[in-house]
mmCIF file of C-alpha atoms and ligand atoms in Angstrom:
data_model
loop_
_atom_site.group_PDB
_atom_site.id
_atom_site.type_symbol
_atom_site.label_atom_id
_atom_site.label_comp_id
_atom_site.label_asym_id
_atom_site.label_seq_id
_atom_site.Cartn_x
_atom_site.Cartn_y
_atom_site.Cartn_z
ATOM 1 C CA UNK A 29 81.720 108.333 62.853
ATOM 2 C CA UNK A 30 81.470 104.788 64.025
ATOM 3 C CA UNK A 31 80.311 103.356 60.457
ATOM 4 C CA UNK A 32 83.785 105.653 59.049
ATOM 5 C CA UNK A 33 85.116 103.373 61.827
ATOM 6 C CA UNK A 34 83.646 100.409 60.442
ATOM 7 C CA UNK A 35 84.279 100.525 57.479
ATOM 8 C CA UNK A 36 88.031 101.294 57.620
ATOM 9 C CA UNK A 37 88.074 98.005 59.783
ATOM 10 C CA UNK A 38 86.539 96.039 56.922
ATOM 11 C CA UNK A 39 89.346 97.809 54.639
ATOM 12 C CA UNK A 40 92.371 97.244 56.705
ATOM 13 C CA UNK A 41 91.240 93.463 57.107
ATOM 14 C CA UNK A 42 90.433 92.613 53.658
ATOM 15 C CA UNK A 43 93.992 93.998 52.691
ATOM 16 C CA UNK A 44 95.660 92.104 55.398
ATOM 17 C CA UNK A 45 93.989 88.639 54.488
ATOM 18 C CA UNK A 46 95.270 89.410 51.008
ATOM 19 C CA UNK A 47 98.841 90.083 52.324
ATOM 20 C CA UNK A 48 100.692 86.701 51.450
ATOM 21 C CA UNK A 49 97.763 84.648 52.260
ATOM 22 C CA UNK A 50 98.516 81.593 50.798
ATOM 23 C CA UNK A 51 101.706 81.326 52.799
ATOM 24 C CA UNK A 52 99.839 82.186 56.249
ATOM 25 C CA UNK A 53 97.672 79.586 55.120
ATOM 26 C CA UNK A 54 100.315 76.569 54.423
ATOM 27 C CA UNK A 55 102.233 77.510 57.635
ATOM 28 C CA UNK A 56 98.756 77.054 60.287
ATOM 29 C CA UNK A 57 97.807 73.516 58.393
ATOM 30 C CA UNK A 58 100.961 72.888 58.589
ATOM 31 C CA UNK A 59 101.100 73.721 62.304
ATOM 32 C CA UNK A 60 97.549 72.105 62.999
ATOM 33 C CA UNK A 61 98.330 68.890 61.399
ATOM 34 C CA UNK A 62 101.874 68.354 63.740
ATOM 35 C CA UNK A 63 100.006 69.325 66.492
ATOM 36 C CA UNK A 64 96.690 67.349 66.472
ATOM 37 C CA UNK A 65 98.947 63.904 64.548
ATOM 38 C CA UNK A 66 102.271 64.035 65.734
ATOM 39 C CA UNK A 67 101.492 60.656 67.515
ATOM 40 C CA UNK A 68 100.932 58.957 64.311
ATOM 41 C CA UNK A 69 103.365 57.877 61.770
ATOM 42 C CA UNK A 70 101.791 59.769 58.953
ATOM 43 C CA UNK A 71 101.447 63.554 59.131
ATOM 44 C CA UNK A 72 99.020 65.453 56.593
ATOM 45 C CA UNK A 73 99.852 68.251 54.845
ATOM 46 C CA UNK A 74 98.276 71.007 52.894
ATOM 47 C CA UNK A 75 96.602 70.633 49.560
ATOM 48 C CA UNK A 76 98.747 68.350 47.857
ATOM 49 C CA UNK A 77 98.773 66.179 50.431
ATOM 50 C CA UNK A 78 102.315 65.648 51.474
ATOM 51 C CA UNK A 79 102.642 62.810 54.329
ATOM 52 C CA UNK A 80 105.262 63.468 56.384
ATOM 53 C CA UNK A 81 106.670 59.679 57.669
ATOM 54 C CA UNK A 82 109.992 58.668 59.136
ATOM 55 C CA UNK A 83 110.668 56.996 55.595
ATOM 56 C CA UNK A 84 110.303 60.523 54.576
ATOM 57 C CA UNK A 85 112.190 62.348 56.716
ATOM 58 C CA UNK A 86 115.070 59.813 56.083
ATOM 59 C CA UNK A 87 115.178 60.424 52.809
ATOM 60 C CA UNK A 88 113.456 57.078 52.065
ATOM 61 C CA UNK A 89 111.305 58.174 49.078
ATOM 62 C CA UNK A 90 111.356 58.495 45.529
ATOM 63 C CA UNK A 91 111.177 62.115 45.191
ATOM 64 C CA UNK A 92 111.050 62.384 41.116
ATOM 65 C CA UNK A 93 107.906 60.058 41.517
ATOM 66 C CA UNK A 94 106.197 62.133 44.106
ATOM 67 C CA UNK A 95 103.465 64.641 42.589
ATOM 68 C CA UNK A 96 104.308 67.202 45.788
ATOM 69 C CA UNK A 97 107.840 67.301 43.938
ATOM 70 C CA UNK A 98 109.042 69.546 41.435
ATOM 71 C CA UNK A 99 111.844 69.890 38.764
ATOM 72 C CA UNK A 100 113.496 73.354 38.847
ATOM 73 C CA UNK A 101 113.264 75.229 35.835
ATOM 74 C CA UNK A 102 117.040 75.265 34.324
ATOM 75 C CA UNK A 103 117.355 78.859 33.969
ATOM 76 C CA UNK A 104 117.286 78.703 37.835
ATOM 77 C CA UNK A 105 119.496 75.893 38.567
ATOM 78 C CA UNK A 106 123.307 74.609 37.758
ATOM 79 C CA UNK A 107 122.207 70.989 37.448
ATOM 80 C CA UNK A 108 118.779 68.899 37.382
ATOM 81 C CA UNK A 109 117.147 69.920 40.580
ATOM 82 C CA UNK A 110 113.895 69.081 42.613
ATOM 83 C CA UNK A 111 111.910 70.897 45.317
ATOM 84 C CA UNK A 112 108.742 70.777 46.694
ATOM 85 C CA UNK A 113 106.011 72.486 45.059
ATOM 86 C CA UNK A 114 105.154 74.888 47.439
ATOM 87 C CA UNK A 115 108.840 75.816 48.416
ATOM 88 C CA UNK A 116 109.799 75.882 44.383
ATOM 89 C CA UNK A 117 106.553 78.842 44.393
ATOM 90 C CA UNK A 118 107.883 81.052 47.071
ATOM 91 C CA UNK A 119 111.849 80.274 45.556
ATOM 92 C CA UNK A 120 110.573 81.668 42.324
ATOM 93 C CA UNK A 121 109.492 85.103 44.170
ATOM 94 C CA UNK A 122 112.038 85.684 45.903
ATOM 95 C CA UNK A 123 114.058 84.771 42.564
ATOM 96 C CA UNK A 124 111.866 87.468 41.510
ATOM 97 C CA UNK A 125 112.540 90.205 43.506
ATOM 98 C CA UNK A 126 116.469 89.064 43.626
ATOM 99 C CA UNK A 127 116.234 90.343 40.062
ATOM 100 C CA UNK A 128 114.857 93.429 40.743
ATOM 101 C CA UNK A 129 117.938 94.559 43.109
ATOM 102 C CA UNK A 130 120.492 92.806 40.293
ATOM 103 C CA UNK A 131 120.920 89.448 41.851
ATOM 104 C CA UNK A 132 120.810 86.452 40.329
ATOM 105 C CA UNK A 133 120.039 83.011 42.416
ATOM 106 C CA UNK A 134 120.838 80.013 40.661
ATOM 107 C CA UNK A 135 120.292 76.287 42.748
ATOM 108 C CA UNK A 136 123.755 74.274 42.951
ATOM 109 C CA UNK A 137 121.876 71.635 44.678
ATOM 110 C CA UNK A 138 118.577 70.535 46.111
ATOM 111 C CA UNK A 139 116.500 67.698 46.884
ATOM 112 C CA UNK A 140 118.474 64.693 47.692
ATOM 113 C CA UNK A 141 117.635 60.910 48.746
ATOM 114 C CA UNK A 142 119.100 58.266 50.833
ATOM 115 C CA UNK A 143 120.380 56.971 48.108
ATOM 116 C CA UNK A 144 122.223 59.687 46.583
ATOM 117 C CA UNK A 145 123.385 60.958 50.069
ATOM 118 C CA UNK A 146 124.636 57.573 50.495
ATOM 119 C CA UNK A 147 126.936 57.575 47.407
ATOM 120 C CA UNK A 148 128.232 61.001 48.743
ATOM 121 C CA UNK A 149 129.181 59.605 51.997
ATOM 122 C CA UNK A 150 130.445 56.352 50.463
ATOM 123 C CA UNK A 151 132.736 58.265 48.110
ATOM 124 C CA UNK A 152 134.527 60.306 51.162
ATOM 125 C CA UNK A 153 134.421 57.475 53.567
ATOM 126 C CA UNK A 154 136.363 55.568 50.860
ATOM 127 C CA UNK A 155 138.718 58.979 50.375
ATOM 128 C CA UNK A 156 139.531 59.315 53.890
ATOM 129 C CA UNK A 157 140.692 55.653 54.640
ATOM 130 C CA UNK A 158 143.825 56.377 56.433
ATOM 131 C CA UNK A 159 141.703 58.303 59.340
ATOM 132 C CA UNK A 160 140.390 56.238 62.242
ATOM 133 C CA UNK A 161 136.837 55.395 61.672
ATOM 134 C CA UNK A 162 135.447 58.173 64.540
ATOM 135 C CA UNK A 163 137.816 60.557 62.711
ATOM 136 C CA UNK A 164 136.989 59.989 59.215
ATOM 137 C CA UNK A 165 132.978 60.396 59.834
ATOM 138 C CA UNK A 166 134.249 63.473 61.846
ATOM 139 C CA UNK A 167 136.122 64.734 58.904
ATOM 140 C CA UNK A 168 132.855 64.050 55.959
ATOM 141 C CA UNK A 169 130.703 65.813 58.331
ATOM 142 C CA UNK A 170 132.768 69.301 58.309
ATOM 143 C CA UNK A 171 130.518 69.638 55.118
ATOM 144 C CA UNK A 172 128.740 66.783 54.071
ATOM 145 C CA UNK A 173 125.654 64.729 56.224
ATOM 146 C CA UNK A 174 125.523 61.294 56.973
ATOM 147 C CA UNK A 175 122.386 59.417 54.629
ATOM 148 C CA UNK A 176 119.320 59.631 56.613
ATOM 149 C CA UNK A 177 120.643 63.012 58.366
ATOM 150 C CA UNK A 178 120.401 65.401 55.862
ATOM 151 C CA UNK A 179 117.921 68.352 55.590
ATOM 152 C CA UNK A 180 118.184 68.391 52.390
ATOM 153 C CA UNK A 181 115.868 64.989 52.159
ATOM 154 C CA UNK A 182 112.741 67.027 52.649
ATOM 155 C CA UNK A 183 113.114 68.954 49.619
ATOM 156 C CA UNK A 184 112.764 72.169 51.943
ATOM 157 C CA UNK A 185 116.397 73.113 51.518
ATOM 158 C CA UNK A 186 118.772 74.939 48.759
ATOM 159 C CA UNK A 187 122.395 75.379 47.986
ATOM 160 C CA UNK A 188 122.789 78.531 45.931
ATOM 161 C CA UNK A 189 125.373 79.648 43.424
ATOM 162 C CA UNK A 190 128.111 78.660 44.469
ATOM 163 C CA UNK A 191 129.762 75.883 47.254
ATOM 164 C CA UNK A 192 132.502 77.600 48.434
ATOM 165 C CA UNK A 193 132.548 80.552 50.694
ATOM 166 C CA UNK A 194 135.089 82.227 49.524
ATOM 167 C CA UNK A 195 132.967 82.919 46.604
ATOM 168 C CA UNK A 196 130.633 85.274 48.461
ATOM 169 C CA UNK A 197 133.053 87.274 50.567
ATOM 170 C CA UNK A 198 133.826 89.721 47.354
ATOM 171 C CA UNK A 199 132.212 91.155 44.924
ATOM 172 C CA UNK A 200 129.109 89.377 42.942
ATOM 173 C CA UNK A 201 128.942 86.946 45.635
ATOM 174 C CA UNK A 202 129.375 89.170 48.349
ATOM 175 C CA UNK A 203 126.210 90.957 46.385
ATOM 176 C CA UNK A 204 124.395 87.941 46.260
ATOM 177 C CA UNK A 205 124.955 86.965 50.120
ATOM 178 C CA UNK A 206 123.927 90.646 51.279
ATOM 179 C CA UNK A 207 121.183 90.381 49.614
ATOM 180 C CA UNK A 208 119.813 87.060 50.690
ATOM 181 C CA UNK A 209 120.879 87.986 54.519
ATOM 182 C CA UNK A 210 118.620 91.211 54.118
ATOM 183 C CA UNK A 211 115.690 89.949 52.102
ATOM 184 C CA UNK A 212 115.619 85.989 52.182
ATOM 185 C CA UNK A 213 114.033 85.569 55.515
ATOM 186 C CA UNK A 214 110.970 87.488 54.509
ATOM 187 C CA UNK A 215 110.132 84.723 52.055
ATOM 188 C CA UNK A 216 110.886 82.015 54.668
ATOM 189 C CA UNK A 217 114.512 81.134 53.523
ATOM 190 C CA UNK A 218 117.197 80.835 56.632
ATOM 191 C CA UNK A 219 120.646 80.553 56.649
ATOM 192 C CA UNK A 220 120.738 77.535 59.306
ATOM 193 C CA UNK A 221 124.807 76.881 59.052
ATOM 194 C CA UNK A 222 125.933 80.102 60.106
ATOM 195 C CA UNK A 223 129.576 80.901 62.160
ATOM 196 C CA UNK A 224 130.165 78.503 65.136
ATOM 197 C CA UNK A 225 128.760 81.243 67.765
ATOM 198 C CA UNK A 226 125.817 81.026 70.216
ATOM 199 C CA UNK A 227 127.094 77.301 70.788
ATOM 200 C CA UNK A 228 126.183 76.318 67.296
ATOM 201 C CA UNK A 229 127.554 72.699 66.717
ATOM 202 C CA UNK A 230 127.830 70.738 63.688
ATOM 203 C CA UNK A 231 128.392 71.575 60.385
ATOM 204 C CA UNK A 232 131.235 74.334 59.341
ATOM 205 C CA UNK A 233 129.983 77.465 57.835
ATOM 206 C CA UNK A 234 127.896 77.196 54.903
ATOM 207 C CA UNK A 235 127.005 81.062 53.298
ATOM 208 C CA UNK A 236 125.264 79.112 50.392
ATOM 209 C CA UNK A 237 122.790 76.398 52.219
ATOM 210 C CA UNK A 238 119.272 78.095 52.735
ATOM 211 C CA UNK A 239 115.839 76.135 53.793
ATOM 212 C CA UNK A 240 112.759 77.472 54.064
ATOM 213 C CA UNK A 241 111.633 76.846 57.779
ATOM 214 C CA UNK A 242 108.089 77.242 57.553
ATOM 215 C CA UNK A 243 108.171 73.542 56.821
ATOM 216 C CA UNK A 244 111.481 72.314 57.714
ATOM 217 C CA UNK A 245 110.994 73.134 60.981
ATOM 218 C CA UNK A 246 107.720 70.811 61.311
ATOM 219 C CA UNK A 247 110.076 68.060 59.410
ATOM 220 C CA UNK A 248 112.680 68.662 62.442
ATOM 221 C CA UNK A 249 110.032 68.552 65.173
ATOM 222 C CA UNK A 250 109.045 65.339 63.614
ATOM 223 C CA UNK A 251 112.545 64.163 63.266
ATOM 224 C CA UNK A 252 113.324 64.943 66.974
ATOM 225 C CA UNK A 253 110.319 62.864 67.977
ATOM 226 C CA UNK A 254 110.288 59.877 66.060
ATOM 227 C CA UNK A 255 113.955 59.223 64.905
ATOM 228 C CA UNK A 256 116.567 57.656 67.355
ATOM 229 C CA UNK A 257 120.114 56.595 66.031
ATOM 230 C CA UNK A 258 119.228 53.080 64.808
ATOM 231 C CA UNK A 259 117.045 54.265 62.417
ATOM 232 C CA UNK A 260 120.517 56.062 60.965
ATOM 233 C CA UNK A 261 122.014 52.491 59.145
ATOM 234 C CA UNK A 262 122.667 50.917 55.669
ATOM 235 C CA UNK A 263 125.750 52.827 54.536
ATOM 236 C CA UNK A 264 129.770 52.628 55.410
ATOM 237 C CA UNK A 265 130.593 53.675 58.988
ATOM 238 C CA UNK A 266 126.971 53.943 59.974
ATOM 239 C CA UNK A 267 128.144 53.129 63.441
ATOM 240 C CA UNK A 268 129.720 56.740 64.184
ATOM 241 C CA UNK A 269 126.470 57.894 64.152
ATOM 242 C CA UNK A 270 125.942 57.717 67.818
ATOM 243 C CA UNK A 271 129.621 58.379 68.617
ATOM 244 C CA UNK A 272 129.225 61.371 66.713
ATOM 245 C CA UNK A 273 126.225 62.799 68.466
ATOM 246 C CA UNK A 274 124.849 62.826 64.718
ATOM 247 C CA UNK A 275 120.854 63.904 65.666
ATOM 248 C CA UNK A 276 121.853 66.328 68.469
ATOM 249 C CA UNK A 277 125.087 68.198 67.285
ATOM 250 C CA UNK A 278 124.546 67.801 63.372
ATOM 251 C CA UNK A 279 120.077 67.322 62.611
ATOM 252 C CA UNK A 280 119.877 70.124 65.622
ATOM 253 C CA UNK A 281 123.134 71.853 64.624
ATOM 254 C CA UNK A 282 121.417 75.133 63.515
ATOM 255 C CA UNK A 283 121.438 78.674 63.695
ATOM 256 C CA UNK A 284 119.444 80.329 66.801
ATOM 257 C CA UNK A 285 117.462 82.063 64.650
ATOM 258 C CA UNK A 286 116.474 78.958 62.838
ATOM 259 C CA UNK A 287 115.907 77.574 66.042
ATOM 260 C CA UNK A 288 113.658 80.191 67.791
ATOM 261 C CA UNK A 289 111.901 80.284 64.167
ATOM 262 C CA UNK A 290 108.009 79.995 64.934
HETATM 263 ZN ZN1 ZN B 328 123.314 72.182 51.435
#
C-alpha cells in the first residue's frame, strides 16, 4: 500500500512541475533577484538577462536594440509593436486560446520609450494651451502618462483592439472584454485601470490596457524604491509632476487586484 502511495506521489508531482513550469520558473528568479539586489542599481533577470535600472524603468532605453525585446508578429498587432520576449510567449497563448472561444486579440499599442511618450505628451500639452499649466497636465493624464511615468516603458504592458471603451460595451467587443476578464488573468494579464472604486486614483477607465504583473509588478516595486519626482524631467510641464501627485496617484494608480497581485 505505501509504495501505491509512493508512487502516486511521484505521479502527481511530476505532472505538477510540468504544469506551466516555465512561468513558475520566471516569476521566483524574478522574485529572488528583487529581493536579494534591490539595493543595487542593476537588477538581474531570468535567462536573457534583462537588467532592470532606473534608466529602464523610465523608459530610458532603446528597446528595438535590446535582444530581451521583441517585434510582434503583424497578424497580432494594428501597428509595429514590441514586447518583451517572455511576455510576447505567454501573449501568444493566451492569443491562442482567445481563438479557440472566437476571440480575436489584436495589440493597438505596446512598448513605448521616453522618447515617444514624450512626443505624446508634447503634442497635448501644446493642444491644451488655454488650460492653466496644473490643469492642462491634469487634463493629458485622464488618458495619457507623463514620459518617464508610463507602464508601458517596461514592455510588460498591452493596449488591445481597440482605444475607446465604448467599443467593448456591445457586441464583438463586449465578446472580446468578457473574455479577457474571465480568462486573461490566468496567463498573468490584469486589467490595472479599472472603474474609480476601492479608492482607485489616476487614470480614467481603460477596458483595453492589460500588463502582465508577474513582472510589472517587480518593475513597480523597483520604481517605488528608487524613483522620486526629479528623476520625472526633460519634457513640457515637467514641473506638475509633483503637483500632480504623478508616482503616488498615477505609477500606483491601479486596480486592487493588481495591487494585492503576488
Ligand atoms: Zn495603455
Amino acid at each position: 500500500m505505501k509504495l501505491i502511495l509512493l508512487a502516486f506521489s511521484c505521479v502527481l508531482f511530476v505532472f505538477s512541475c510540468n504544469t506551466n513550469d516555465k512561468k513558475i520558473i520566471d516569476t521566483k528568479i524574478v522574485e529572488a533577484s528583487v529581493d536579494t539586489i534591490i539595493q543595487d542599481t542593476i537588477i538581474q533577470l531570468k535567462n536573457p538577462h534583462l537588467s532592470i535600472t532606473k534608466d529602464f524603468v523610465l523608459g530610458k532605453f532603446d528597446y528595438k536594440n535590446d535582444t530581451t525585446f521583441v517585434k510582434v508578429d503583424t497578424k497580432h498587432s494594428l501597428k509595429v509593436v514590441y514586447l518583451q520576449n517572455e511576455v510576447y510567449k505567454v501573449f501568444l497563448d493566451m492569443v491562442d486560446s482567445a481563438k479557440v472561444a472566437g476571440v480575436e486579440l489584436k495589440i493597438v499599442s505596446g512598448t513605448r520609450n521616453f522618447k515617444e511618450q514624450k512626443a505624446i505628451w508634447e503634442r497635448k500639452w501644446k493642444k491644451y494651451n488655454t488650460l492653466e499649466p496644473l490643469q492642462r497636465a491634469l487634463k493629458i493624464l485622464e488618458y495619457s502618462s507623463m514620459p518617464s511615468s508610463s507602464r508601458h516603458h517596461w514592455g510588460t504592458d498591452i493596449d488591445l483592439n481597440s482605444l475607446n471603451n465604448s467599443y467593448f460595451n456591445s457586441g464583438k467587443g463586449l465578446r472580446v472584454y468578457e473574455w479577457l476578464i474571465t480568462h486573461a488573468n490566468d496567463f498573468g494579464f490584469y486589467q490595472v485601470y479599472t472603474e474609480k472604486d476601492n479608492n482607485r486614483t489616476g487614470y480614467n477607465l481603460e477596458k483595453w490596457h492589460w500588463s502582465y504583473l508577474p513582472f510589472a509588478n517587480k518593475y513597480l516595486e523597483f520604481y517605488n524604491k528608487r524613483i522620486i519626482n526629479d528623476d520625472i524631467n526633460g519634457f513640457d510641464g515637467f514641473e506638475q509632476a509633483q503637483k500632480v501627485k504623478i508616482i503616488k496617484d498615477y505609477v500606483n494608480g491601479i486596480s486592487k487586484k493588481a495591487k494585492d497581485y503576488k
